[in-house]
Amino acid sequence: MGQEKVVIVGAGIGGLACAIELARSGFQVTVVERAAQAGGKMRETGVGGVSVDAGPTVLTMRWVFDEIFEAAGASLEAHIELKPLDILARHAWNEAERLDLFADIPRTAEAIGAFAGPKEAAGYRAFCSESRRIYETLRDSFLTEQKTGPVGLAGKIGWGRADALLGIRPFDTLWRALGDHFADPRLRQLFGRYATYCGSSPFAAPATLMLIAHVEQAGVWAVAGGMQRLAEAMEAVATSLGVAFVYGAHAETIDLERGRAGGVILAGDERLAADWVVVNADSAALASGALGAAARAAAPAQPAAGRSLSALTWALRTETRGFPLARHNVFFSADYAAEFDDILRRGRLPRGPTIYVCAQDRGDGEPGVAPADRLLVLVNAPANGDHAPLDETEIRACETQVSAHLARCGLALGQPLETAAITSPTDFNALFPASGGALYGPATHGWAAAFKRPGARTRIPRLYQAGGGAHPGAGVPMAALSGRLAAQQLMRDRALAGRSSRGATPGGMSTHSATTASTA
């Protein structure tokens, strides 16, 4: 019997990871992608003849990618150049109040002590210890395992370890838990930002997300040439294993045969037959009917109210003056609660936004290596791009607020934001259909949110899903883990079905070699 065929819809990081795992296990894999290149949300855009990162800007949990490449007989470092960052991020509230976080905990504690006093420095050390404990509890029981419920998680952690289970603090909000460690509201605001890494509000997300702090301390890397080089490297490894990529191919329908996935129909009625199908798209795509009416049954409906954050971004190339930009910079708003109230309750751009600036040509605060900086400027926005598009007046008003706040923090841009390549929630919804512009799948709000996230297996036999909207969560490494989990679940189901496939064996992922890790 010939190789069993798998069609993967979407060449995002989850789809690429899944393709590599399945191809090295003997499956014949075809990846269809409607864009012109791999990467999904890991994308770049052209500005003035140069490429600027327009999606994820940070690589964490490097061990995930080391494992993927090594299992495929390759090396991550042989494909891309990585530079560890000493300054994780530079933060500012105004021109006088600035604080750097470093990869080194003692150095960060010293900086916090100088910024807010010795008691806050001690609180930071305690915070780091708690974030590490939460991570260590969940790494092998949740992050690298198939989706489970509260009872299943308790069993994996250990029924005799109730203290460890409660220690992940699912019933506290992140904002409340930060109050246990920090009296200074600026520090609560700073570390509360970790909730936005999952597209969520620190006032509603569980304190479990403190583990993201441990992830950053374990290492943050810059990818030479931009983040999309990572996607290209994964594509190259997949291709070396025999994976076929078809770009500019719009998957319109998941074709069902006898109630199970049997292929994919592309625009133009071309049908790709398959024994198995994996969808690497926004987690709402199946339930919305974006991949055919019959595929709606694959996943429960996802209400718009449960979406994660979207964004309004400007990609630009400009001279900068004043503020000494590091690679990652955050300029905080004066009222964090009002910011999230605007976005999540009022469904509008925040009147006083926190601003993220990635200076792609910077490392640890040194001057730019080019005559002008390549910048991605981002503010959080509501994920309502499918029904409440921003008009030009709203965008221009936000630009004015952004420019004014950057100036208050000492950063002057050499050209107006109007010349930038702008991406709004409506644009993100067009890029990632059925998302409304949400960049992280469902929001992580409330103690049960992580358990409600869809797993790899859907309700339709032989149809699976992967990506940042699926378990284990949002972010580049988590999307890669979701792809490995989808491949693992597919192979387990194939083995249970008692079918044979030349060279294909039930497989999983290694976790024992991981030295550090977690969500991003």
Coordinates of C-alpha atoms in Angstrom, one line a residue:
M1 CA 0.0 0.0 0.0
G2 CA 1.3 3.5 -0.8
Q3 CA 1.8 6.3 1.6
E4 CA -1.2 7.7 3.3
K5 CA -1.9 11.3 2.2
V6 CA -2.3 14.3 4.5
V7 CA -3.4 17.7 3.3
I8 CA -2.6 20.6 5.6
V9 CA -4.6 23.8 5.1
G10 CA -2.3 26.7 6.0
A11 CA 1.5 27.2 6.2
G12 CA 1.6 29.0 9.5
I13 CA 4.0 27.8 12.2
G14 CA 1.5 25.1 13.4
G15 CA 1.1 23.8 9.9
L16 CA 4.8 23.7 9.2
A17 CA 5.6 21.9 12.5
C18 CA 2.8 19.4 11.7
A19 CA 4.1 18.8 8.2
I20 CA 7.6 18.1 9.4
E21 CA 6.4 15.6 12.0
L22 CA 4.1 13.7 9.6
A23 CA 6.6 13.7 6.7
R24 CA 9.4 12.3 8.8
S25 CA 7.0 9.6 10.0
G26 CA 6.3 8.4 6.5
F27 CA 3.2 10.3 5.4
Q28 CA 2.8 12.0 2.0
V29 CA 2.1 15.6 3.0
T30 CA 0.8 18.5 0.9
V31 CA 0.4 22.0 2.4
V32 CA -1.9 24.4 0.7
E33 CA -1.6 28.1 1.5
R34 CA -3.5 31.0 -0.1
A35 CA -0.7 33.5 0.6
A36 CA 2.5 33.6 -1.5
Q37 CA 4.8 32.4 1.2
A38 CA 4.9 30.4 4.5
G39 CA 4.6 31.9 7.9
G40 CA 0.9 32.8 8.5
K41 CA 0.9 35.5 11.2
M42 CA 4.7 35.4 11.0
R43 CA 4.7 37.9 8.2
E44 CA 6.6 40.9 6.9
T45 CA 5.7 43.8 4.8
G46 CA 7.5 46.1 2.4
V47 CA 8.1 49.7 3.3
G48 CA 10.2 51.9 1.1
G49 CA 12.0 49.0 -0.5
V50 CA 12.8 47.2 2.8
S51 CA 11.1 44.4 4.7
V52 CA 9.7 45.0 8.2
D53 CA 8.5 42.4 10.6
A54 CA 4.7 42.8 10.7
G55 CA 3.8 39.9 13.0
P56 CA 5.6 38.2 15.9
T57 CA 8.8 40.0 16.7
V58 CA 10.3 37.7 19.4
L59 CA 11.5 34.1 19.6
T60 CA 11.2 32.3 22.9
M61 CA 11.1 28.7 23.9
R62 CA 13.9 28.0 21.5
W63 CA 14.0 24.3 22.7
V64 CA 10.7 23.7 20.8
F65 CA 12.4 24.5 17.5
D66 CA 15.6 22.8 18.4
E67 CA 13.6 19.6 18.9
I68 CA 11.7 19.9 15.7
F69 CA 14.8 20.4 13.6
E70 CA 16.8 17.7 15.4
A71 CA 14.0 15.2 15.0
A72 CA 14.1 15.9 11.3
G73 CA 17.9 15.4 11.1
A74 CA 18.5 19.1 10.8
S75 CA 19.9 21.9 12.9
L76 CA 18.1 25.2 13.7
E77 CA 21.4 27.1 13.9
A78 CA 22.4 25.8 10.4
H79 CA 19.3 27.4 8.9
I80 CA 19.0 30.7 10.8
E81 CA 21.2 33.1 12.8
L82 CA 20.0 33.7 16.3
K83 CA 21.1 36.4 18.7
P84 CA 20.2 36.2 22.4
L85 CA 19.0 39.5 23.8
D86 CA 20.4 40.9 27.0
I87 CA 17.7 43.5 27.3
L88 CA 14.3 41.8 27.2
A89 CA 12.4 45.0 26.8
R90 CA 12.8 48.7 27.6
H91 CA 9.8 50.4 29.3
A92 CA 8.8 54.0 29.7
W93 CA 5.9 55.9 31.3
N94 CA 7.3 59.4 30.4
E95 CA 10.7 60.9 29.7
A96 CA 11.9 60.5 33.3
E97 CA 10.5 57.0 34.2
R98 CA 12.2 54.2 32.4
L99 CA 13.0 50.6 33.3
D100 CA 14.8 47.8 31.5
L101 CA 14.2 44.1 32.1
F102 CA 17.2 41.9 31.6
A103 CA 17.6 38.2 30.9
D104 CA 19.6 38.1 34.1
I105 CA 17.3 38.1 37.2
P106 CA 19.8 39.7 39.7
R107 CA 20.5 42.5 37.2
T108 CA 16.7 43.1 36.7
A109 CA 16.2 43.1 40.5
E110 CA 18.9 45.7 40.9
A111 CA 17.3 47.9 38.2
I112 CA 13.9 47.5 39.9
G113 CA 15.4 48.4 43.2
A114 CA 16.9 51.6 41.7
F115 CA 13.5 52.4 40.0
A116 CA 11.1 51.6 42.8
G117 CA 13.0 50.6 46.0
P118 CA 14.4 47.5 47.6
K119 CA 11.0 46.1 48.7
E120 CA 9.9 46.0 45.0
A121 CA 13.2 44.3 44.1
A122 CA 12.4 41.6 46.7
G123 CA 8.9 41.3 45.3
Y124 CA 10.4 40.8 41.9
R125 CA 12.5 37.9 43.1
A126 CA 9.5 36.3 44.7
F127 CA 7.5 36.8 41.5
C128 CA 10.2 35.1 39.5
S129 CA 10.2 32.1 41.8
E130 CA 6.5 31.8 41.6
S131 CA 6.5 32.1 37.8
R132 CA 9.1 29.3 37.6
R133 CA 7.1 27.0 39.9
I134 CA 3.9 27.5 37.7
Y135 CA 5.9 26.8 34.6
E136 CA 7.5 23.7 36.0
T137 CA 4.1 22.4 37.1
L138 CA 2.5 22.8 33.7
R139 CA 5.3 22.1 31.2
D140 CA 5.0 18.4 31.0
S141 CA 1.4 18.1 32.3
F142 CA -0.3 20.6 30.0
L143 CA 1.9 22.5 27.5
T144 CA 3.3 19.5 25.7
E145 CA 0.3 17.2 26.2
Q146 CA -3.0 16.8 24.4
K147 CA -5.9 19.0 25.5
T148 CA -7.4 17.9 28.8
G149 CA -9.9 19.1 31.4
P150 CA -9.4 20.1 35.0
V151 CA -9.7 16.5 36.3
G152 CA -7.3 15.2 33.6
L153 CA -4.8 18.0 34.5
A154 CA -5.1 17.1 38.2
G155 CA -4.3 13.5 37.4
K156 CA -1.3 14.4 35.3
I157 CA 0.1 16.8 38.0
G158 CA -0.6 14.1 40.6
W159 CA -3.6 13.6 42.9
G160 CA -1.4 13.9 45.9
R161 CA -0.1 17.3 44.8
A162 CA -3.1 19.5 45.5
D163 CA -0.7 22.3 46.6
A164 CA 0.9 22.2 43.1
L165 CA -2.5 22.3 41.4
L166 CA -3.7 25.2 43.5
G167 CA -0.2 26.8 43.1
I168 CA -0.9 27.5 39.4
R169 CA -3.5 30.1 40.7
P170 CA -6.3 29.6 38.2
F171 CA -8.9 31.3 40.3
D172 CA -6.9 34.6 40.8
T173 CA -6.6 37.2 38.1
L174 CA -3.1 38.1 37.0
W175 CA -3.7 41.7 38.2
R176 CA -4.7 40.5 41.6
A177 CA -1.7 38.1 41.9
L178 CA 0.7 40.8 40.9
G179 CA -0.5 42.8 43.9
D180 CA 1.0 40.1 46.1
H181 CA 4.4 41.0 44.8
F182 CA 4.3 44.7 43.8
A183 CA 2.9 47.7 45.5
D184 CA 4.2 50.0 42.7
P185 CA 1.4 50.3 40.1
R186 CA 3.9 50.8 37.4
L187 CA 5.4 47.3 38.0
R188 CA 1.9 45.7 38.1
Q189 CA 1.3 47.4 34.8
L190 CA 4.6 46.2 33.4
F191 CA 4.2 42.5 34.4
G192 CA 0.4 42.6 33.7
R193 CA 1.4 43.1 30.1
Y194 CA 2.2 39.4 29.9
A195 CA -1.6 38.8 29.5
T196 CA -1.5 40.6 26.2
Y197 CA 1.0 38.1 24.9
C198 CA -2.1 35.8 24.8
G199 CA -4.3 38.6 23.5
S200 CA -6.0 39.0 26.9
S201 CA -6.6 41.5 29.7
P202 CA -4.6 41.3 32.9
F203 CA -7.8 42.2 34.8
A204 CA -9.5 39.0 33.5
A205 CA -6.7 36.5 32.6
P206 CA -5.8 33.9 35.3
A207 CA -2.6 34.4 37.4
T208 CA -1.3 31.2 35.7
L209 CA 0.0 33.4 33.0
M210 CA 2.8 34.6 35.3
L211 CA 4.7 31.6 33.8
I212 CA 5.4 33.8 30.8
A213 CA 7.9 35.8 32.9
H214 CA 9.9 32.6 33.3
V215 CA 9.8 32.0 29.6
E216 CA 11.4 35.3 28.9
Q217 CA 14.0 34.9 31.5
A218 CA 14.9 31.6 29.9
G219 CA 15.9 33.4 26.7
V220 CA 14.7 35.8 24.1
W221 CA 16.3 35.7 20.6
A222 CA 16.4 38.0 17.6
V223 CA 16.3 36.3 14.2
A224 CA 18.7 37.8 11.8
G225 CA 16.9 39.1 8.8
G226 CA 13.5 39.0 10.4
M227 CA 11.2 36.4 12.0
Q228 CA 10.0 35.1 8.7
R229 CA 13.4 33.5 8.2
L230 CA 12.3 31.0 10.8
A231 CA 9.2 30.1 8.7
E232 CA 11.4 29.8 5.6
A233 CA 13.8 27.5 7.5
M234 CA 10.9 25.2 8.6
E235 CA 9.6 25.2 5.0
A236 CA 13.1 24.1 3.8
V237 CA 13.3 21.2 6.3
A238 CA 9.8 20.1 5.4
T239 CA 10.6 20.2 1.7
S240 CA 13.7 18.1 2.2
L241 CA 11.4 15.5 3.8
G242 CA 9.2 15.5 0.7
V243 CA 6.5 17.9 1.7
A244 CA 4.8 19.6 -1.2
F245 CA 3.8 23.3 -0.9
V246 CA 1.1 24.8 -3.0
Y247 CA 0.9 28.6 -2.7
G248 CA -1.8 30.9 -3.9
A249 CA -4.2 28.1 -3.3
H250 CA -7.5 29.0 -1.5
A251 CA -9.0 26.1 0.3
E252 CA -12.8 26.6 0.0
T253 CA -14.2 23.4 1.4
I254 CA -13.2 20.4 3.6
D255 CA -14.6 17.5 1.5
L256 CA -16.3 14.8 3.6
E257 CA -16.7 11.2 2.6
R258 CA -19.0 9.0 4.7
G259 CA -18.9 11.5 7.5
R260 CA -15.1 11.9 7.7
A261 CA -12.5 14.1 6.1
G262 CA -11.5 12.9 2.7
G263 CA -9.9 15.8 1.0
V264 CA -9.9 19.6 0.3
I265 CA -11.5 21.4 -2.5
L266 CA -9.7 24.5 -3.7
A267 CA -11.1 27.5 -5.5
G268 CA -11.7 26.5 -9.1
D269 CA -13.1 23.1 -7.9
E270 CA -9.7 21.3 -7.9
R271 CA -9.9 18.5 -5.3
L272 CA -7.0 17.2 -3.3
A273 CA -7.8 13.8 -2.0
A274 CA -6.5 12.9 1.4
D275 CA -6.7 10.2 4.1
W276 CA -6.3 12.9 6.7
V277 CA -6.8 16.7 6.8
V278 CA -5.2 19.2 9.2
V279 CA -6.5 22.8 9.3
N280 CA -3.9 25.4 10.4
A281 CA -6.2 28.5 10.5
D282 CA -7.9 30.6 13.0
S283 CA -9.8 28.4 15.4
A284 CA -13.1 30.0 14.4
A285 CA -12.7 29.2 10.7
L286 CA -14.3 25.7 10.9
A287 CA -17.3 26.7 13.1
S288 CA -18.0 29.8 11.0
G289 CA -18.4 27.8 7.7
A290 CA -15.3 29.5 6.2
L291 CA -14.2 26.0 5.1
G292 CA -17.6 24.8 4.0
A293 CA -21.0 24.3 5.6
A294 CA -20.4 20.6 6.3
A295 CA -17.3 21.4 8.3
R296 CA -19.2 23.6 10.7
A297 CA -19.9 20.5 12.8
A298 CA -16.2 20.1 13.4
A299 CA -16.0 22.7 16.2
P300 CA -18.3 24.5 18.5
A301 CA -19.3 28.1 17.6
Q302 CA -17.0 30.8 19.0
P303 CA -18.8 34.0 20.0
A304 CA -17.2 37.3 19.0
A305 CA -17.3 38.3 22.7
G306 CA -14.7 35.6 23.5
R307 CA -12.1 36.8 20.9
S308 CA -8.7 37.8 21.9
L309 CA -7.2 41.2 21.2
S310 CA -6.5 42.6 17.7
A311 CA -4.2 45.4 16.9
L312 CA -3.6 48.5 14.8
T313 CA -0.1 48.5 13.5
W314 CA 2.2 50.8 11.5
A315 CA 5.3 49.4 9.8
L316 CA 7.7 52.2 8.8
R317 CA 11.2 53.1 8.2
T318 CA 12.3 56.4 9.7
E319 CA 15.1 58.2 11.5
T320 CA 14.6 58.3 15.3
R321 CA 15.8 60.8 17.9
G322 CA 15.9 61.1 21.6
F323 CA 14.7 57.9 23.3
P324 CA 17.4 55.2 23.1
L325 CA 15.5 52.4 21.5
A326 CA 16.3 48.8 22.3
R327 CA 14.8 46.0 20.1
H328 CA 11.6 45.8 22.1
N329 CA 10.1 48.9 23.7
V330 CA 6.9 49.5 25.6
F331 CA 5.5 53.0 26.3
F332 CA 2.8 52.6 28.9
S333 CA -0.5 54.5 29.1
A334 CA -1.5 56.4 32.2
D335 CA -4.6 54.3 32.9
Y336 CA -4.3 50.6 32.1
A337 CA -7.8 49.7 33.3
A338 CA -9.4 52.3 31.1
E339 CA -7.4 51.0 28.1
F340 CA -8.8 47.5 28.4
D341 CA -12.3 48.9 29.2
D342 CA -12.2 50.8 25.9
I343 CA -11.1 47.7 23.9
L344 CA -13.1 44.9 25.5
R345 CA -16.2 46.6 26.8
R346 CA -16.7 49.6 24.6
G347 CA -15.3 47.9 21.4
R348 CA -13.2 50.9 20.4
L349 CA -9.6 51.9 20.1
P350 CA -8.2 53.0 23.5
R351 CA -8.2 56.7 24.2
G352 CA -4.9 56.4 25.9
P353 CA -3.1 53.4 24.3
T354 CA 0.0 51.5 25.5
I355 CA 2.4 51.5 22.6
Y356 CA 4.7 48.7 21.6
V357 CA 7.7 49.5 19.3
C358 CA 9.9 46.9 17.8
A359 CA 13.1 48.5 16.4
Q360 CA 14.2 45.7 14.2
D361 CA 17.7 47.1 13.6
R362 CA 18.5 47.4 17.3
G363 CA 19.8 44.9 19.7
D364 CA 20.5 45.8 23.3
G365 CA 20.1 49.6 23.0
E366 CA 22.9 50.3 20.6
P367 CA 22.3 52.8 17.7
G368 CA 20.7 51.6 14.6
V369 CA 22.9 49.8 12.1
A370 CA 21.2 51.5 9.1
P371 CA 20.6 55.2 8.3
A372 CA 17.0 54.7 9.4
D373 CA 15.2 52.3 11.8
R374 CA 12.7 49.7 10.7
L375 CA 9.9 50.0 13.2
L376 CA 6.7 48.1 13.9
V377 CA 4.5 50.3 16.1
L378 CA 1.5 48.6 17.6
V379 CA -1.5 49.4 19.8
N380 CA -4.0 46.9 21.0
A381 CA -7.5 47.1 19.4
P382 CA -10.8 45.3 19.6
A383 CA -11.3 42.2 17.4
N384 CA -14.3 43.5 15.6
G385 CA -12.8 44.0 12.2
D386 CA -15.5 41.9 10.6
H387 CA -18.4 44.1 11.6
A388 CA -17.0 47.5 12.9
P389 CA -14.2 48.6 10.6
L390 CA -12.2 51.6 11.7
D391 CA -12.6 54.7 9.6
E392 CA -9.8 57.0 8.6
T393 CA -10.8 59.6 11.3
E394 CA -10.3 57.0 14.1
I395 CA -7.0 55.8 12.7
R396 CA -5.7 59.4 12.4
A397 CA -6.8 60.3 15.9
C398 CA -5.0 57.2 17.2
E399 CA -1.8 58.2 15.2
T400 CA -2.0 61.6 16.9
Q401 CA -2.2 60.0 20.4
V402 CA 0.6 57.6 19.6
S403 CA 2.9 60.4 18.3
A404 CA 2.1 62.6 21.4
H405 CA 2.8 59.9 23.9
L406 CA 6.0 58.8 22.2
A407 CA 7.1 62.5 22.4
R408 CA 6.3 62.6 26.1
C409 CA 8.5 59.6 26.5
G410 CA 11.3 61.4 24.6
L411 CA 11.0 59.6 21.3
A412 CA 10.8 61.7 18.1
L413 CA 10.2 60.1 14.7
G414 CA 11.7 61.6 11.6
Q415 CA 8.6 61.1 9.5
P416 CA 4.9 61.2 10.1
L417 CA 3.0 57.9 10.7
E418 CA 0.8 58.6 7.7
T419 CA 3.5 57.3 5.4
A420 CA 3.5 53.9 7.2
A421 CA 2.0 50.6 6.0
I422 CA -1.0 50.4 8.2
T423 CA -2.8 47.1 9.2
S424 CA -6.1 47.4 11.0
P425 CA -8.4 44.7 12.6
T426 CA -10.3 44.6 9.3
D427 CA -7.1 43.9 7.4
F428 CA -6.2 41.1 9.9
N429 CA -9.7 39.7 9.5
A430 CA -9.1 39.6 5.7
L431 CA -5.7 37.9 6.2
F432 CA -7.1 35.4 8.7
P433 CA -10.8 34.8 7.8
A434 CA -13.4 34.4 10.6
S435 CA -11.1 35.8 13.2
G436 CA -12.6 39.3 13.3
G437 CA -8.9 40.4 13.4
A438 CA -8.2 38.5 16.7
L439 CA -4.5 37.6 16.7
Y440 CA -4.5 35.0 19.4
G441 CA -7.6 32.9 18.9
P442 CA -10.0 32.9 21.9
A443 CA -9.1 35.2 24.8
T444 CA -7.6 33.6 28.0
H445 CA -10.2 35.0 30.4
G446 CA -11.3 33.1 33.5
W447 CA -10.0 29.9 35.0
A448 CA -11.7 27.6 32.5
A449 CA -10.5 29.4 29.3
A450 CA -7.5 27.1 28.8
F451 CA -9.7 24.0 29.0
K452 CA -12.2 25.4 26.5
R453 CA -9.5 26.0 23.8
P454 CA -10.0 23.5 21.0
G455 CA -7.7 20.5 20.9
A456 CA -6.1 18.8 18.0
R457 CA -8.9 16.4 17.3
T458 CA -12.2 17.9 15.9
R459 CA -15.7 16.4 16.0
I460 CA -15.2 15.2 12.4
P461 CA -13.2 12.0 12.1
R462 CA -9.8 12.4 10.3
L463 CA -10.0 16.2 10.6
Y464 CA -7.6 18.0 12.9
Q465 CA -6.6 21.5 13.8
A466 CA -3.4 23.3 14.7
G467 CA -2.3 26.9 15.4
G468 CA -2.2 29.6 18.0
G469 CA -6.0 29.4 18.5
A470 CA -5.8 25.8 19.5
H471 CA -4.3 24.0 22.5
P472 CA -1.9 24.7 24.1
G473 CA -2.2 28.4 23.3
A474 CA -1.1 31.5 21.4
G475 CA 2.4 32.5 20.4
V476 CA 5.0 31.3 18.0
P477 CA 6.4 28.3 20.1
M478 CA 2.9 27.4 21.3
A479 CA 1.6 27.2 17.7
A480 CA 4.6 24.9 16.9
L481 CA 3.6 22.7 19.8
S482 CA 0.1 22.6 18.5
G483 CA 1.3 21.3 15.2
R484 CA 3.3 18.6 16.8
L485 CA 0.3 17.7 19.0
A486 CA -1.9 17.5 15.9
A487 CA 0.5 15.2 14.2
Q488 CA 0.8 13.1 17.4
Q489 CA -3.0 12.8 17.7
L490 CA -3.4 11.9 14.0
M491 CA -0.8 9.1 14.3
R492 CA -2.4 7.8 17.5
D493 CA -5.8 7.7 15.8
R494 CA -4.3 6.0 12.8
A495 CA -2.8 3.3 15.0
L496 CA -6.0 2.8 16.8
A497 CA -7.8 2.4 13.5
G498 CA -5.5 -0.6 12.8
R499 CA -4.4 0.7 9.5
S500 CA -0.9 0.2 8.1
S501 CA 1.3 2.8 6.5
R502 CA 4.8 2.3 5.2
G503 CA 7.2 4.0 7.6
A504 CA 4.4 5.6 9.7
T505 CA 4.4 4.8 13.4
P506 CA 2.6 6.4 16.3
G507 CA 4.8 9.3 17.5
G508 CA 5.0 12.0 20.0
M509 CA 7.3 14.7 21.1
S510 CA 10.3 14.7 23.4
T511 CA 10.1 16.9 26.5
H512 CA 13.0 15.6 28.6
S513 CA 15.6 17.6 26.7
A514 CA 13.8 20.9 27.4
T515 CA 15.8 23.0 29.8
T516 CA 13.4 25.9 29.9
A517 CA 10.2 26.8 28.2
S518 CA 6.6 28.0 28.3
T519 CA 4.0 30.2 26.7
A520 CA 4.8 33.4 24.9

